[in-house]
Coordinates of C-alpha atoms in Angstrom, one line a residue:
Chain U
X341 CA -34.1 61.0 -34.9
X342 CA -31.3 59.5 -37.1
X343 CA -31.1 55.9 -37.6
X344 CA -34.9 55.4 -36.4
X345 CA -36.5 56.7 -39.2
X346 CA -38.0 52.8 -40.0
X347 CA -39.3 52.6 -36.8
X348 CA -40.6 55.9 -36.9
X349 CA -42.4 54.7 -40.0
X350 CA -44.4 51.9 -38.9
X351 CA -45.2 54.2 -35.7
X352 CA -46.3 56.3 -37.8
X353 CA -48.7 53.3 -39.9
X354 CA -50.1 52.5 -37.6
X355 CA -51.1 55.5 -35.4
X356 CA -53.2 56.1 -38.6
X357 CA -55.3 53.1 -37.7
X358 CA -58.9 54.1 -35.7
X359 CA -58.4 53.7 -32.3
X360 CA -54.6 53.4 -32.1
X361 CA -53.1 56.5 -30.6
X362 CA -49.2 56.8 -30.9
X363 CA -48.9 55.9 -27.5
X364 CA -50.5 52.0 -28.6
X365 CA -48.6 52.4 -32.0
X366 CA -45.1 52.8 -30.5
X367 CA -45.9 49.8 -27.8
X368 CA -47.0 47.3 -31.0
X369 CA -43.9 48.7 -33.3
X370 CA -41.2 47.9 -30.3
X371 CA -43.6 44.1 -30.1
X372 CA -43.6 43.4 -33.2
X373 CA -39.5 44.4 -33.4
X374 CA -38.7 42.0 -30.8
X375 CA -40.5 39.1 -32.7
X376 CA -39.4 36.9 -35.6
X377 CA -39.1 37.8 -38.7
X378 CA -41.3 35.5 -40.3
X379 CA -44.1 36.0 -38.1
X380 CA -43.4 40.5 -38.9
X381 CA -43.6 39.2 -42.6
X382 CA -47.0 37.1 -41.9
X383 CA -49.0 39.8 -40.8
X384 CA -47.8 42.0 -44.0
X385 CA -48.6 39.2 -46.2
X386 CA -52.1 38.6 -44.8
X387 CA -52.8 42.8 -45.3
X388 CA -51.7 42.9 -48.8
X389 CA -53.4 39.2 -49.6
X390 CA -56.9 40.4 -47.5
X391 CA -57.0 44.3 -49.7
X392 CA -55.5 42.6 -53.1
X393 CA -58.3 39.0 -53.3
X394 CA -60.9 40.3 -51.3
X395 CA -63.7 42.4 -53.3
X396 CA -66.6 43.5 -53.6
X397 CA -69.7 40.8 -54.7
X398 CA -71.3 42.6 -57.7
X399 CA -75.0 41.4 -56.3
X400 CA -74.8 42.7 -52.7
X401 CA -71.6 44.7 -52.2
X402 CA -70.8 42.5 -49.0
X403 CA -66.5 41.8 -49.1
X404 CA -65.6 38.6 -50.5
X405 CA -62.5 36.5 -52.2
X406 CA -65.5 35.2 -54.8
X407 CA -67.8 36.9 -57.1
X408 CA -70.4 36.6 -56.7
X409 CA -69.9 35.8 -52.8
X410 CA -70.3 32.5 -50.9
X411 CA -73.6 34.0 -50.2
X412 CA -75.2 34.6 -53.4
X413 CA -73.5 31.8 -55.1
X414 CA -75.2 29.6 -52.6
X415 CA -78.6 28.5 -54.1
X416 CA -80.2 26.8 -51.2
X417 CA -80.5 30.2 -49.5
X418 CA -83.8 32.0 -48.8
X419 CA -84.8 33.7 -52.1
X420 CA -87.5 35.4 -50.8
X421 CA -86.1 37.2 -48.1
X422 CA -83.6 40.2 -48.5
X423 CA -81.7 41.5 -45.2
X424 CA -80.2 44.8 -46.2
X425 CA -77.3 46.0 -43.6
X426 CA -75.4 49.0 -43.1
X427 CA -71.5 47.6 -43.3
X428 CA -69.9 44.3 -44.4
X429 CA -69.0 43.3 -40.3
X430 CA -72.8 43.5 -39.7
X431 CA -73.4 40.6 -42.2
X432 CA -70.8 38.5 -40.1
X433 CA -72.8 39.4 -37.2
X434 CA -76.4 38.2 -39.0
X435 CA -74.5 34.9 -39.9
X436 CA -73.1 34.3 -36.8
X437 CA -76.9 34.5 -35.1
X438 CA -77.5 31.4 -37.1
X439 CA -81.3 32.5 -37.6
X440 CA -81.2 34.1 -40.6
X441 CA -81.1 32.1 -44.2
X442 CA -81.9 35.1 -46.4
X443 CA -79.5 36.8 -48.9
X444 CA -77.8 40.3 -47.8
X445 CA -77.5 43.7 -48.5
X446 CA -74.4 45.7 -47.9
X447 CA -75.5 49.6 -47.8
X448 CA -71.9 50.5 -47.1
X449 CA -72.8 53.2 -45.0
X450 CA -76.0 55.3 -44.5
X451 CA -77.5 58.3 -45.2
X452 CA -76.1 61.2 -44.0
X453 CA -76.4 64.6 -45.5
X454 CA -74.0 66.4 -43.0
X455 CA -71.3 64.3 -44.3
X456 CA -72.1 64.1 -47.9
X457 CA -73.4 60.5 -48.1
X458 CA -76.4 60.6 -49.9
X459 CA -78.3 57.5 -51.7
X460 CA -75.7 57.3 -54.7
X461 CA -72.7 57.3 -52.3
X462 CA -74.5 54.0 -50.7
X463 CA -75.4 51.1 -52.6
X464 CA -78.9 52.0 -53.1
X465 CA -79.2 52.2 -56.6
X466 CA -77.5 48.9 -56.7
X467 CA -80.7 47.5 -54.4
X468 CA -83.6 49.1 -56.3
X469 CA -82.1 47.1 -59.3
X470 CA -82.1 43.7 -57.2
X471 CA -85.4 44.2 -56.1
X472 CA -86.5 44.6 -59.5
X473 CA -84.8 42.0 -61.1
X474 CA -85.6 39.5 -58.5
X475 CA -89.0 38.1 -56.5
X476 CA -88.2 39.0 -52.9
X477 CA -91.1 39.1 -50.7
X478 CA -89.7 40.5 -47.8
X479 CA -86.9 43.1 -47.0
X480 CA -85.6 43.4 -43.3
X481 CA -84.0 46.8 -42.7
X482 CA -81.2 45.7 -40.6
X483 CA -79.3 49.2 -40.6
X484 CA -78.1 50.4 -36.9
X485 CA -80.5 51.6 -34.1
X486 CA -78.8 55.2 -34.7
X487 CA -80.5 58.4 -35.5
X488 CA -78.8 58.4 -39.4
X489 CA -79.7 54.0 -39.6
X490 CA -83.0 54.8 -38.7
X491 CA -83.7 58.1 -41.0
X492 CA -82.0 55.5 -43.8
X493 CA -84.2 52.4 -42.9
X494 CA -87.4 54.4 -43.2
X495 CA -85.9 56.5 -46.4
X496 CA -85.5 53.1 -48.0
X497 CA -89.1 51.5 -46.9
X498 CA -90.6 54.1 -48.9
X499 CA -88.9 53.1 -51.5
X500 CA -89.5 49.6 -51.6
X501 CA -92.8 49.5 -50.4
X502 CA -94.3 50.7 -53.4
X503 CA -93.3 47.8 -55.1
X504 CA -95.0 45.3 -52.9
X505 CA -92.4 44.0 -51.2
X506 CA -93.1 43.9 -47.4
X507 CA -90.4 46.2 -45.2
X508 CA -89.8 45.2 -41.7
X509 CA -87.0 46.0 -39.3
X510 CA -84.6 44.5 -36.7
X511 CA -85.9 44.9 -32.5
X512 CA -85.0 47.5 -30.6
X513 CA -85.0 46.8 -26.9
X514 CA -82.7 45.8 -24.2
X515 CA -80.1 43.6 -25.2
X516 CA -80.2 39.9 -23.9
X517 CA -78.5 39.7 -20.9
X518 CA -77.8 43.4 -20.3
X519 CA -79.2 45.1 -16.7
X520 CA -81.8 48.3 -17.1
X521 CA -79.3 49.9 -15.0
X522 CA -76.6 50.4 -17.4
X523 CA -78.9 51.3 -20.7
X524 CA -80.0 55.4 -21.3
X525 CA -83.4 56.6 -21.4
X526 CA -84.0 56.4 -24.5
X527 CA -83.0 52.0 -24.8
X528 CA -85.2 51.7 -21.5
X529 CA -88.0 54.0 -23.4
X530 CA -87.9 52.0 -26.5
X531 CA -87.5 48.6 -24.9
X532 CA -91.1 49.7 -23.4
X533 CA -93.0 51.0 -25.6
X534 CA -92.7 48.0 -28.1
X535 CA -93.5 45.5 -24.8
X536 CA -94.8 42.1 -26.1
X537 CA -97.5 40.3 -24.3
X538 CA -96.5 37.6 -23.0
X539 CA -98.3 34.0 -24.0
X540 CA -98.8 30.9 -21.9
X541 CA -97.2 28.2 -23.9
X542 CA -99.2 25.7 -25.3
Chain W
X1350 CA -66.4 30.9 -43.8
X1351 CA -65.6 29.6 -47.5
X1352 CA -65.0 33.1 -49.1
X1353 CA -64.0 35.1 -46.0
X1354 CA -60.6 33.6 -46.0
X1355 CA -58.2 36.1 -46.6
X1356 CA -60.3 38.4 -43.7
X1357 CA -60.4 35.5 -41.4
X1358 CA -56.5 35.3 -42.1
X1359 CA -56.0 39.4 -41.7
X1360 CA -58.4 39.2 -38.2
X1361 CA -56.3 36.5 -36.8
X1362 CA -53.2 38.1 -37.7
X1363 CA -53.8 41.1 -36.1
X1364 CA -55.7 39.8 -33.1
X1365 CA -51.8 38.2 -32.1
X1366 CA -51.1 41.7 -31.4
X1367 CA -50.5 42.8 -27.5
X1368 CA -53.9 44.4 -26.3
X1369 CA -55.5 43.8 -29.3
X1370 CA -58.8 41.3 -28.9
X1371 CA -60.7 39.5 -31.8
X1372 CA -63.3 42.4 -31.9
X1373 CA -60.8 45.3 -32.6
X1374 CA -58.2 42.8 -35.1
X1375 CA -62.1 42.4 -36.8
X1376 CA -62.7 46.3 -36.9
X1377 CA -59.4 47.4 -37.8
X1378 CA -59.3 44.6 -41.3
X1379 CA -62.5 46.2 -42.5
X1380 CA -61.4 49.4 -41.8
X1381 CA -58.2 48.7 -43.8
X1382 CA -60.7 46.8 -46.3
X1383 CA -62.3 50.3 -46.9
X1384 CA -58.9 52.1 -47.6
X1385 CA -56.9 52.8 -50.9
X1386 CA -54.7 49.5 -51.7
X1387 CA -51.6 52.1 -51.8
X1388 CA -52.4 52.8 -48.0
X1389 CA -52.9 49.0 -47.3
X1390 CA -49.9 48.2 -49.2
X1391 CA -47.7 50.8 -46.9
X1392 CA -48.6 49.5 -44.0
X1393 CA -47.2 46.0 -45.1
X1394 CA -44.1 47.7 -46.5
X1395 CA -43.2 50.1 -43.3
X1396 CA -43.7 46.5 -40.9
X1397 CA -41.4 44.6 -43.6
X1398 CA -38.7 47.5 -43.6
X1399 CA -39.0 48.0 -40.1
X1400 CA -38.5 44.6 -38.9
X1401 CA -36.1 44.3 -41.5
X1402 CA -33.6 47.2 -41.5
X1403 CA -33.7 47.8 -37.7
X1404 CA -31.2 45.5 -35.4
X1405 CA -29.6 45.8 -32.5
X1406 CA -26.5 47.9 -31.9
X1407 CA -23.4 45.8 -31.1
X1408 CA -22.6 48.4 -28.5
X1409 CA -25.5 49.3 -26.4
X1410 CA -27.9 46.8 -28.2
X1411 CA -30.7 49.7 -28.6
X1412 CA -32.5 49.7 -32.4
X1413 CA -31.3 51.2 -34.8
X1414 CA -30.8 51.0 -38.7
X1415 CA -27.2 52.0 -38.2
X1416 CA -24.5 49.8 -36.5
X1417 CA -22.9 51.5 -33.9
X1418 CA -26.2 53.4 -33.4
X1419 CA -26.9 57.1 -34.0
X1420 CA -25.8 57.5 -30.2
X1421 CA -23.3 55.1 -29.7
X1422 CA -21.7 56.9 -33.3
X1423 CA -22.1 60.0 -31.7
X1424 CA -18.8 61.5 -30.1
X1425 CA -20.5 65.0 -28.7
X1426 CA -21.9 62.7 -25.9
X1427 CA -20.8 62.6 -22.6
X1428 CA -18.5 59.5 -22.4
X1429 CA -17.9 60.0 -18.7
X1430 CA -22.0 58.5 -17.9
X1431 CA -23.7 55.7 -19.3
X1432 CA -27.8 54.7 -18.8
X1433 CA -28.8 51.6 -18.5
X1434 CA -32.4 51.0 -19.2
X1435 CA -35.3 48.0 -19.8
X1436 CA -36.3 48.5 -23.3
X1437 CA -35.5 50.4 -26.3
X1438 CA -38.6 52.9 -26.1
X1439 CA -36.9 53.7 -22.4
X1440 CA -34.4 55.2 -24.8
X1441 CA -37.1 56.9 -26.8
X1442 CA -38.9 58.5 -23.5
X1443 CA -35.3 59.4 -21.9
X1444 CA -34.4 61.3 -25.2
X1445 CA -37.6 63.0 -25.3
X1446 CA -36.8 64.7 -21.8
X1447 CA -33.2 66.6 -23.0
X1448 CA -31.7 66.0 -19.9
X1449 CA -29.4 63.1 -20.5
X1450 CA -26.6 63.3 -22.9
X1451 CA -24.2 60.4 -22.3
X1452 CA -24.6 57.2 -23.5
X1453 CA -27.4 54.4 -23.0
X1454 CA -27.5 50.6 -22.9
X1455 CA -30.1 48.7 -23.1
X1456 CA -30.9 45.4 -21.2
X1457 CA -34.0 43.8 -23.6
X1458 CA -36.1 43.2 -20.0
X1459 CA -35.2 42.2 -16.4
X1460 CA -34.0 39.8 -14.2
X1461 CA -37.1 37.6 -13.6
X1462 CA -35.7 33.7 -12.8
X1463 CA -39.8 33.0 -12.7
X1464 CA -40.1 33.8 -16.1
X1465 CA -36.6 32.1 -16.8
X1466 CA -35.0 35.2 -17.4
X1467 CA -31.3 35.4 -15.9
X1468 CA -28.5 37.8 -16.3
X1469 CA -27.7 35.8 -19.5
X1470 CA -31.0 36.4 -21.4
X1471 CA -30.1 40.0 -21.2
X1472 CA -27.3 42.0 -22.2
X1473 CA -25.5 41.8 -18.9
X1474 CA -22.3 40.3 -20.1
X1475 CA -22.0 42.6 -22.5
X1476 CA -22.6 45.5 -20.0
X1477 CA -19.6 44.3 -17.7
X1478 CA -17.4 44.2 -20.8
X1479 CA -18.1 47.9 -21.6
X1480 CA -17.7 48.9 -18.3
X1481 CA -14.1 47.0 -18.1
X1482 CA -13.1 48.6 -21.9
X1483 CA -14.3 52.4 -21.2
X1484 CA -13.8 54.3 -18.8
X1485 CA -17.2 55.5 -17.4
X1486 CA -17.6 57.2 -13.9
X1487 CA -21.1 56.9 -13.4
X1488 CA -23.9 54.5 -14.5
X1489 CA -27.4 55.4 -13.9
X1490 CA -29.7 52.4 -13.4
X1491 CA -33.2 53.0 -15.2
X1492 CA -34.9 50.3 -14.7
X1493 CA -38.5 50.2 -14.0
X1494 CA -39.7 51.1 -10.3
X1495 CA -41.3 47.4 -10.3
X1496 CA -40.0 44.5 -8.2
X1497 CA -38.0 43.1 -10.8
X1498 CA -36.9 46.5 -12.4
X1499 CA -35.7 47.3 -8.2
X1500 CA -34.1 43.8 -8.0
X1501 CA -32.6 44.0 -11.4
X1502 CA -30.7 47.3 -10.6
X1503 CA -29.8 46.0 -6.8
X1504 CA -28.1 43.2 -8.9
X1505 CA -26.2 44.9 -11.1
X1506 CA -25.3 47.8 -8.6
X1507 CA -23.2 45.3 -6.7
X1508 CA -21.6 43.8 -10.3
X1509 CA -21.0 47.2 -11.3
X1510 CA -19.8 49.2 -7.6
X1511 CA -16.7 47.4 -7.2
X1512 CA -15.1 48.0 -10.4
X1513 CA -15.3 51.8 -8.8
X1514 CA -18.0 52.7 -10.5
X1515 CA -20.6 55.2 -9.4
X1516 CA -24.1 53.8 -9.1
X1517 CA -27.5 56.0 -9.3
X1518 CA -31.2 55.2 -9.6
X1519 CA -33.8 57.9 -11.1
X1520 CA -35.8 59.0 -8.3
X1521 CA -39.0 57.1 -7.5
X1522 CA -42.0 60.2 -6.4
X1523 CA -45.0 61.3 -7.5
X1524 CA -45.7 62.1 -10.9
X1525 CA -45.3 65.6 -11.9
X1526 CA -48.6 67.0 -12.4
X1527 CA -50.7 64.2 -10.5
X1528 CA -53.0 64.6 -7.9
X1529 CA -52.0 62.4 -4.7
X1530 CA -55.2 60.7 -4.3
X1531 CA -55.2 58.7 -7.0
X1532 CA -51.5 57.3 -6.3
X1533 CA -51.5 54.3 -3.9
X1534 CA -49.8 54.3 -0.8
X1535 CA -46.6 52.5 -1.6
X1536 CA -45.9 55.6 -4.4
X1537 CA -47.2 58.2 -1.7
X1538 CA -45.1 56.4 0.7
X1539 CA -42.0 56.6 -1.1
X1540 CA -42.6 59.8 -2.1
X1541 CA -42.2 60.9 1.6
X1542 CA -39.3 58.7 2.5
X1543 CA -37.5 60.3 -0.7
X1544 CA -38.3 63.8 0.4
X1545 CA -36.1 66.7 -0.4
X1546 CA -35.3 69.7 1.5
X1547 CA -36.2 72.9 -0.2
X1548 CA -34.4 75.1 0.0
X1549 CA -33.9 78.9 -0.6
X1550 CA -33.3 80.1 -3.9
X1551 CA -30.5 82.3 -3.9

């Protein structure tokens, strides 16, 4: 329609964002029109300012405004342990757990041949390197419980086990606070087949 | 996070959004992280353009890049009827249903005195001085079927009646294509107080 075509626009923007149908697109473009200016502008200068200083760390591909990262950079870290991850949210995640003091891995993805990701599309190559060029003693495969983070967490341990460095992998199980109800089969399965005796304390 | 600064900036930004929580403002920045800067970069402009090039009509106070909007410009509209709704996208959905062509104006919300919103935080006054300049016979009052949508158009049915003006509400019913169970009983309800006869076609 004439004379809408800016709104139209940003509906449009952002309907091309995951999850937002037009339906939620229109609802945030009318919000976002009845606020102030300055606040509109805000969130357009924090998109273009998060895409143009934030980068990739040329050690371990996680996103960052430094190179190499906060993480990398930071010497009193873990050298011996690596944790390798599938996305750069998951390494938020580790952090946030507060038990791990490790460097990272950022995979950026995982294998999956149906959609044409193979090991170069990842940051595999990038990871052989490291663990060549550096003393790690352990590497935790931290991809996803799925069937294509599984597939790449066991392609990848038979790659690094060769070179002596010992491969282990996150728990699978039920999640802390969750009720057997609500988890599948195949969670409940899991969650019993790697059952861990329990030990009087001491 | 020293590092993640420009993605804590973009995740805060966006969580400010209506129905948007921190854990969807966090996946939608690293899905952006992962596009083309040119698609970043549009985003930003469409919001800037958007908020900037859209105001509100002087006549009927919908959004529009034009002033008098596209509708209130356009003189193939019926200037004998005139729709008075909530919010501009009220505009956008009765436009969508090709069965209005007269003119619209546009309150920007209802008469809620608990929320501190009186006839002079909308765009009543500027409703009664159309009415007095141009000569409309009917005025249909869209206003949500809520309790302030109901008590918004009670009020402004008794501003607007004595200057010989005709009043109508849209009808309040069912939705077409819904299945009565899953309406509650004060729509169902309603719905059988409004009944129509039907009558033969002829």
């Amino acid at each position: 329609m004439k004379g809408q075509q800016p709104i139209e626009s940003l509906v449009y923007e952002l309907s091309r964002l995951p999850g937002i149908g037009r339906k939620t697109a229109q609802r945030l473009t009318y919000y976002l029109l009845d606020q102030d200016e300055k606040d509109v502008e805000s969130l357009a200068q924090a998109l273009v300012t998060a895409k143009r200083e934030t980068k990739k760390c040329s050690l371990c591909s996680n996103y960052s405004d430094q190179d190499p990262c906060e993480i990398c950079a930071n010497p009193k870290r873990d050298g011996s342990i690596l944790c390798v991850v599938e996305h750069p949210k998951d390494v938020a995640t580790m952090e946030k757990t507060g038990k791990f003091n490790g460097y990272y891995h950022v995979l950026h993805g995982v294998i999956a041949p149906q959609r044409g990701l193979g090991p170069n599309e990842l940051t595999i190559p990038e990871l052989l390197t490291r663990l060549g060029d550096h003393d790690f003693k352990e590497v935790i495969l931290a991809t996803n419980p799925t069937q294509d983070g599984q597939l790449t967490a066991l392609y990848l341990a038979q790659l690094i086990q060769p070179m002596g460095i010992k491969c282990t992998r996150i728990s699978y199980g039920l999640p802390v606070g969750g009720d057997m109800e609500y988890y599948d089969a195949v969670t409940v399965g899991t969650a019993l087949e790697n059952r861990v005796e329990i030990k009087e304390k001491k």
